């Protein structure tokens, strides 16, 4: 049985003050929470030599490392976790991960908390040097992970990834993960974030609706325009997107189609903040294609002013056919989809802009996401790493998938499994069909303010046809230059 306290419970810990960091300076605005937030600076002090157990020097108590306890967690110390109570909810933690952890460590008390706005809940505690041990840093109120890493506020997860896996001590944790998972949470060569959910991106639609009307799944952009004309003639809007809240969702098909056209090397200059990167001809062509949806009135009327859940809800209820999103959408819109028992959710890869495209139709964007981190000032980071190790077991990963309808970054948990959820099954099939043709770009995680509000605002204006493609490129270039010229932002680079 999992022992937990109520949300926002008082901290129960025997950590001594010598394990705390003390505030040196806080710029106006305090902790880095969300885009554009100010910096938090602090320094760590050493451990207390008088502890009954060996102090690890990392802010937590360490017991002896053994075969059964590879991370040396102290069994008499509680672990406090915060879960983002958003699209995935928190039942996967209380009903799956915590029971797995507690079966092995029954004496470790789990103080469970769920929060809708992670940043608001935890800002004061980070400032005070008293953060929880484990944070699911997600949602609109998430903390700026890049800034936290730059400020030394995140715990190095190398020891976790090098530890024996939960299921097979002969295999390390890192070797159980889909390639690219660790890299997606790495800054300056240090893995700070565990990206747990594995997201497949594409265009989502009601397969039943398409089949009943004889609308073929388009494979080229010309076919997409032809299908959109037929859909519009039937009285249904061909496309919806996430409105005023998140027009960035349309950046995903834009860059995916451009990459299929010209090859994955066009993404490297974007991530490396190179001047002129957004002006690549393939990116321009893809931007023009998406702008043409507005020019032909193929968007759901009024979508540009909607909140993202309102727009998606109308799509799920049959007011539109195509919706760009990640594979979380099946869980996020489960209630709306359930209103129509004939609704069969399916995913399609973005169509080719040209038959001469460099990459095949099956190419998709897929990446590890849903970030989990351990604060550098955590009182019990070793138990938090052990909790992550339990999450990364096959049982933990499959339990997560069954609970929230999302794949995970644990490779074995996704293999040879038949999923009842049609959308998830479709995403799994698309991932299999893609093979090695899986792409991703990193600038949104490296530079959150470049994506939002930077590129976000430009794409919103493009989709409203308020600006031309050339003006969109200019705005994207200006947003990139702002990040490139800001010496206070740590820069990352990637190879081609």
XYZ file of C-alpha atoms in Angstrom:
496
model
C 0.000 0.000 0.000
C 1.293 3.456 -0.899
C 1.483 5.831 1.989
C 0.911 9.389 0.892
C -0.052 12.723 2.303
C -2.590 15.204 1.025
C -1.680 17.731 -1.622
C 0.681 20.461 -0.435
C 1.441 18.491 2.712
C 4.014 19.737 5.156
C 7.479 18.470 4.419
C 8.628 15.522 6.532
C 12.376 15.182 6.418
C 15.325 14.777 8.704
C 17.726 16.483 6.313
C 20.075 18.783 8.187
C 20.480 22.483 7.316
C 23.936 21.757 5.927
C 22.285 20.031 2.995
C 20.365 23.141 1.983
C 21.509 25.771 -0.436
C 21.180 29.374 0.577
C 19.937 32.175 -1.589
C 22.705 34.439 -2.820
C 20.699 36.592 -5.150
C 17.319 36.596 -6.771
C 16.773 38.792 -9.776
C 13.479 40.601 -10.077
C 10.737 38.026 -10.549
C 12.434 35.223 -8.617
C 12.745 31.669 -9.884
C 12.747 30.847 -13.550
C 9.145 29.880 -14.164
C 8.008 29.711 -17.762
C 9.265 31.774 -20.680
C 11.246 34.915 -19.990
C 11.518 34.353 -16.261
C 14.336 35.799 -14.190
C 17.252 33.877 -12.757
C 17.684 32.203 -9.405
C 21.223 31.850 -8.150
C 22.325 29.782 -5.187
C 25.277 27.762 -3.982
C 25.348 24.331 -2.393
C 27.012 23.540 0.897
C 28.673 20.299 1.882
C 27.166 17.450 3.864
C 27.112 17.021 7.624
C 29.901 14.738 8.803
C 27.869 13.753 11.860
C 25.079 11.966 9.985
C 24.373 8.370 11.020
C 24.545 7.384 7.358
C 27.128 8.310 4.808
C 26.311 11.641 3.201
C 26.600 11.581 -0.574
C 27.651 15.211 -0.798
C 24.740 15.812 -3.163
C 22.177 17.024 -0.660
C 20.849 13.635 0.457
C 21.661 10.712 2.702
C 23.210 7.633 1.138
C 23.132 4.106 2.448
C 25.519 1.372 1.363
C 25.367 0.530 -2.320
C 24.455 -3.121 -2.754
C 23.103 -5.374 -5.483
C 19.588 -4.844 -4.101
C 20.162 -1.130 -3.512
C 22.284 0.062 -6.462
C 21.598 3.745 -5.792
C 22.181 3.503 -2.062
C 18.878 4.985 -0.947
C 18.207 5.512 2.765
C 15.110 3.578 3.823
C 14.268 5.876 6.745
C 13.936 9.023 4.629
C 10.667 10.088 2.960
C 10.510 11.073 -0.688
C 8.300 13.934 -1.826
C 6.965 13.980 -5.366
C 4.972 16.489 -7.397
C 2.965 15.321 -10.403
C 1.468 17.660 -12.989
C -2.279 17.112 -12.872
C -2.955 17.827 -16.531
C -3.586 15.723 -19.627
C -2.165 12.594 -18.007
C -3.638 13.244 -14.552
C -1.833 11.674 -11.592
C -3.438 8.240 -11.286
C -0.546 6.639 -13.148
C 1.635 7.738 -10.230
C -0.690 6.683 -7.419
C -1.952 3.495 -9.043
C 1.100 2.262 -10.957
C 4.481 3.766 -10.098
C 4.089 4.285 -6.379
C 2.890 0.716 -5.712
C 5.857 -0.670 -7.678
C 8.254 1.491 -5.671
C 6.603 0.721 -2.335
C 6.598 -3.018 -2.889
C 10.389 -2.896 -2.930
C 10.771 -0.072 -0.394
C 7.834 -0.352 2.059
C 9.548 1.781 4.691
C 10.099 4.770 2.396
C 7.179 7.135 2.863
C 5.920 8.741 -0.342
C 4.544 12.240 0.092
C 2.441 12.619 -3.057
C 1.260 15.962 -4.414
C -0.627 16.829 -7.589
C -0.638 20.360 -9.006
C -2.108 22.027 -12.075
C 0.378 24.928 -11.991
C 3.760 23.446 -11.087
C 5.631 26.750 -11.184
C 3.271 28.605 -8.883
C 3.225 25.704 -6.445
C 6.979 25.337 -6.229
C 8.533 28.755 -6.884
C 8.770 29.765 -3.238
C 10.217 26.412 -2.264
C 12.958 26.588 -4.862
C 13.812 30.088 -3.673
C 13.954 28.850 -0.057
C 16.227 25.956 -1.017
C 13.554 23.459 0.041
C 12.152 21.955 -3.183
C 10.503 18.532 -3.335
C 12.595 15.560 -4.358
C 10.896 14.740 -7.648
C 9.002 17.027 -10.042
C 6.907 16.293 -13.114
C 7.680 19.686 -14.670
C 4.924 19.942 -17.248
C 1.983 22.103 -18.274
C 1.571 25.770 -19.142
C 2.928 26.733 -15.723
C 6.027 24.585 -15.974
C 9.378 25.946 -14.925
C 11.918 26.901 -17.567
C 14.069 23.767 -17.526
C 16.837 25.323 -19.600
C 17.124 28.214 -17.165
C 17.035 25.916 -14.156
C 19.897 23.894 -15.649
C 21.904 27.039 -16.354
C 21.337 28.190 -12.778
C 22.568 24.928 -11.302
C 19.132 24.032 -9.969
C 18.926 20.515 -11.461
C 20.425 17.223 -10.311
C 22.726 15.262 -12.639
C 20.946 12.017 -13.602
C 24.028 10.239 -14.952
C 24.102 7.854 -11.996
C 20.504 6.835 -12.656
C 21.128 6.066 -16.314
C 24.276 4.095 -15.481
C 22.527 2.078 -12.756
C 21.255 -1.485 -13.302
C 17.748 -1.521 -14.721
C 14.832 -2.535 -12.516
C 14.105 -5.688 -14.530
C 17.586 -6.926 -15.421
C 20.665 -5.986 -13.372
C 22.861 -7.013 -16.306
C 21.365 -4.177 -18.399
C 21.798 -0.524 -17.482
C 18.878 1.857 -17.373
C 20.253 3.789 -20.345
C 20.274 0.633 -22.473
C 16.544 0.094 -21.894
C 15.622 3.451 -23.419
C 14.735 4.384 -26.988
C 17.757 6.084 -28.608
C 17.644 9.846 -28.187
C 15.747 9.765 -24.904
C 18.663 10.778 -22.700
C 19.923 13.314 -25.225
C 16.537 15.040 -25.255
C 17.011 15.940 -21.587
C 20.709 16.838 -21.794
C 22.277 20.286 -21.603
C 25.994 20.997 -21.856
C 26.621 17.270 -21.889
C 24.806 16.603 -18.612
C 21.489 14.690 -18.438
C 19.209 16.712 -16.187
C 15.754 15.613 -17.318
C 14.057 12.251 -17.794
C 11.685 12.561 -20.726
C 9.377 9.640 -20.081
C 6.439 9.673 -22.471
C 7.295 8.912 -26.086
C 5.261 11.094 -28.364
C 4.441 10.474 -31.995
C 3.405 13.605 -33.884
C 1.187 13.739 -36.924
C -2.270 14.625 -38.229
C -5.158 13.030 -36.340
C -8.554 12.231 -37.816
C -11.735 10.199 -37.406
C -11.154 7.148 -39.576
C -14.848 6.204 -39.505
C -15.845 9.610 -40.830
C -13.251 9.453 -43.598
C -14.262 5.930 -44.632
C -17.995 6.625 -44.610
C -17.546 9.600 -46.919
C -15.036 7.923 -49.191
C -12.385 10.522 -48.436
C -8.924 9.034 -49.049
C -6.082 9.685 -46.643
C -3.948 12.180 -48.582
C -0.313 11.345 -49.273
C 0.649 14.541 -51.135
C -0.252 18.158 -50.482
C -2.233 18.332 -53.709
C -4.261 15.339 -52.533
C -4.766 17.128 -49.217
C -6.164 20.183 -50.986
C -8.471 17.985 -53.084
C -9.773 16.152 -50.008
C -10.223 19.452 -48.160
C -12.386 20.750 -51.006
C -14.640 17.676 -50.735
C -14.818 17.922 -46.950
C -15.707 21.610 -47.058
C -18.432 20.901 -49.619
C -19.992 18.456 -47.136
C -20.383 21.209 -44.540
C -17.534 20.106 -42.265
C -14.372 22.114 -41.676
C -11.324 20.297 -43.069
C -8.817 21.504 -40.453
C -8.616 22.692 -36.894
C -5.580 23.835 -34.931
C -5.023 24.857 -31.338
C -6.140 28.438 -31.793
C -4.805 31.460 -29.990
C -3.381 29.318 -27.197
C -0.942 27.189 -29.169
C -0.540 27.904 -32.894
C 2.874 26.251 -32.405
C 1.103 22.937 -33.016
C 1.098 23.922 -36.680
C 4.875 24.402 -36.615
C 5.098 20.629 -36.296
C 3.552 19.718 -39.683
C 5.275 22.755 -41.192
C 8.770 21.610 -40.237
C 8.021 17.924 -40.796
C 6.843 18.500 -44.363
C 9.817 20.767 -45.039
C 12.190 18.103 -43.708
C 10.622 15.415 -45.868
C 11.096 17.682 -48.855
C 14.723 18.677 -48.288
C 16.166 16.279 -45.706
C 16.872 16.381 -41.965
C 19.952 18.566 -42.364
C 17.698 21.642 -42.634
C 16.810 21.258 -38.950
C 20.384 21.580 -37.686
C 20.745 25.309 -38.490
C 17.422 25.985 -36.743
C 18.659 24.356 -33.546
C 22.057 26.042 -33.842
C 20.434 29.480 -34.227
C 22.156 30.084 -37.547
C 21.280 33.231 -39.439
C 19.036 32.578 -42.432
C 17.963 29.101 -41.295
C 14.252 29.914 -41.393
C 14.550 31.182 -44.941
C 15.346 27.771 -46.441
C 13.264 27.247 -49.562
C 11.693 24.032 -48.247
C 10.559 25.795 -45.064
C 9.116 28.632 -47.116
C 7.233 26.168 -49.323
C 5.794 24.379 -46.321
C 4.749 27.658 -44.700
C 3.007 28.668 -47.932
C 1.148 25.346 -48.001
C -0.250 25.833 -44.501
C -1.139 29.460 -45.207
C -3.156 28.245 -48.201
C -5.506 26.464 -45.782
C -6.630 29.865 -44.538
C -6.738 31.304 -48.050
C -9.174 28.541 -49.043
C -11.248 28.769 -45.849
C -10.292 25.248 -44.833
C -9.929 26.082 -41.138
C -12.791 25.766 -38.667
C -14.341 29.258 -38.546
C -13.145 31.245 -35.540
C -10.427 28.769 -34.585
C -7.787 31.507 -34.487
C -9.448 32.952 -31.378
C -10.155 29.706 -29.511
C -8.461 28.153 -26.514
C -6.716 24.933 -27.510
C -9.073 22.577 -25.651
C -12.114 24.299 -27.128
C -10.709 23.888 -30.644
C -9.753 20.257 -30.082
C -13.117 19.532 -28.486
C -14.974 20.731 -31.569
C -12.726 18.562 -33.729
C -13.348 15.528 -31.504
C -17.097 16.131 -31.805
C -16.947 16.055 -35.596
C -16.824 19.743 -36.535
C -13.472 19.284 -38.300
C -11.498 16.401 -39.776
C -7.751 16.998 -39.405
C -6.017 18.102 -36.225
C -2.243 18.415 -35.662
C -1.087 17.030 -32.337
C 1.004 14.527 -30.469
C -0.165 11.097 -29.394
C -1.368 12.474 -26.061
C -4.495 13.793 -27.775
C -6.362 10.499 -27.389
C -6.184 10.784 -23.628
C -6.621 14.549 -23.591
C -9.871 14.455 -25.586
C -11.102 11.078 -24.351
C -14.388 12.447 -22.982
C -15.289 14.253 -26.207
C -14.306 11.297 -28.381
C -16.391 8.962 -26.210
C -19.540 10.933 -27.071
C -19.487 9.297 -30.521
C -19.189 5.497 -30.201
C -18.305 5.221 -33.899
C -15.295 7.551 -33.582
C -12.136 5.616 -34.496
C -9.115 7.813 -33.929
C -6.244 7.415 -36.365
C -3.011 9.189 -37.172
C -1.519 9.919 -40.568
C 1.975 11.175 -41.409
C 2.061 14.631 -42.924
C 1.725 14.546 -46.730
C 4.604 15.134 -49.114
C 4.922 18.596 -50.600
C 6.377 17.016 -53.731
C 6.825 13.551 -55.125
C 10.515 14.460 -55.421
C 10.820 14.714 -51.626
C 14.108 13.472 -50.158
C 12.464 11.524 -47.328
C 9.566 9.073 -47.623
C 5.946 9.695 -46.727
C 6.288 7.503 -43.634
C 8.771 9.927 -42.048
C 7.413 11.224 -38.759
C 8.477 13.389 -35.889
C 8.719 11.435 -32.658
C 10.493 12.221 -29.423
C 10.662 11.520 -25.744
C 8.738 14.121 -23.770
C 6.869 14.778 -20.511
C 9.798 15.917 -18.357
C 10.651 14.652 -14.882
C 13.477 16.149 -12.877
C 15.166 16.134 -9.488
C 16.070 19.519 -7.976
C 19.730 20.001 -7.060
C 18.598 20.961 -3.538
C 16.382 17.916 -3.056
C 16.596 16.434 0.447
C 16.359 12.861 -0.876
C 17.600 12.751 -4.486
C 18.626 9.102 -4.283
C 15.107 7.952 -3.481
C 13.891 10.180 -6.313
C 16.296 8.437 -8.706
C 15.100 5.084 -7.419
C 11.519 6.197 -8.068
C 12.559 7.006 -11.633
C 14.168 3.576 -11.920
C 10.833 2.021 -10.931
C 9.047 4.165 -13.528
C 11.438 2.821 -16.146
C 10.638 -0.805 -15.413
C 8.621 -2.612 -18.067
C 5.754 -2.951 -15.585
C 5.881 0.739 -14.765
C 6.058 1.808 -18.398
C 3.264 -0.477 -19.583
C 1.119 0.573 -16.628
C 1.629 4.200 -17.646
C 0.662 3.366 -21.232
C -2.478 1.535 -20.157
C -3.497 4.348 -17.804
C -2.893 7.426 -19.956
C -2.822 6.037 -23.525
C 0.727 7.089 -24.340
C 3.834 5.224 -25.355
C 6.932 5.576 -23.179
C 10.662 5.861 -23.798
C 11.163 2.304 -22.457
C 11.760 0.304 -25.631
C 10.664 -3.123 -24.395
C 7.388 -1.747 -23.036
C 6.291 -0.724 -26.547
C 7.288 -3.895 -28.362
C 4.945 -6.772 -29.143
C 2.033 -5.149 -27.348
C -1.417 -4.821 -28.878
C -3.067 -1.628 -27.723
C -6.828 -1.405 -27.434
C -6.843 2.360 -27.906
C -7.118 2.919 -31.684
C -5.155 6.180 -31.684
C -2.276 4.692 -29.735
C -2.282 1.622 -31.963
C -2.196 3.893 -35.014
C 0.736 5.834 -33.556
C 2.600 2.618 -32.818
C 2.058 1.438 -36.398
C 3.273 4.771 -37.756
C 6.404 4.571 -35.617
C 7.083 1.054 -36.882
C 6.487 2.087 -40.499
C 8.852 5.033 -40.135
C 11.762 2.814 -39.158
C 14.869 4.992 -39.150
C 12.994 7.901 -40.723
C 12.212 9.577 -37.421
C 13.060 13.252 -37.051
C 13.053 15.823 -34.279
C 14.258 19.337 -33.557
C 15.546 20.616 -30.247
C 15.222 24.410 -30.182
C 11.907 24.344 -28.220
C 13.541 22.569 -25.285
C 16.850 24.402 -25.594
C 15.286 27.853 -25.941
C 11.654 27.812 -24.755
C 11.100 31.518 -25.412
C 12.149 31.075 -29.044
C 9.185 28.788 -29.587
C 6.806 30.616 -27.281
C 6.239 33.492 -27.770
C 8.776 33.833 -30.631
C 7.893 31.444 -33.460
C 4.440 30.934 -31.922
C 3.359 34.507 -32.595
C 4.719 34.487 -36.119
C 2.933 31.248 -37.002
C -0.323 32.496 -35.484
C -0.173 35.534 -37.764
C 0.688 33.344 -40.754
C -2.299 31.076 -40.151
C -4.585 34.104 -39.966
C -3.044 35.270 -43.265
C -2.176 38.531 -41.523
C 1.380 38.254 -42.825
C 3.036 36.834 -45.926
C 5.481 33.932 -45.923
C 8.354 36.396 -46.342
C 7.158 38.356 -43.313
C 6.808 35.112 -41.348
C 10.424 34.251 -42.176
C 11.514 37.732 -41.072
C 9.727 37.363 -37.742
C 11.186 33.895 -37.147
C 14.650 35.202 -37.984
C 14.192 38.146 -35.604
C 13.094 35.848 -32.777
C 16.130 33.639 -33.422
C 18.498 36.619 -33.489
C 17.162 37.781 -30.131
C 18.142 34.463 -28.564
C 21.439 34.280 -30.479
C 22.508 37.747 -29.331
C 21.521 37.277 -25.694
C 24.748 36.439 -23.889
C 22.856 35.491 -20.730
C 21.411 32.425 -22.504
C 23.617 29.344 -22.621
C 23.888 28.129 -26.217
C 23.697 24.517 -27.343
C 24.862 22.964 -30.611
C 24.107 19.766 -32.473
C 25.835 17.905 -35.269
C 24.293 17.274 -38.650
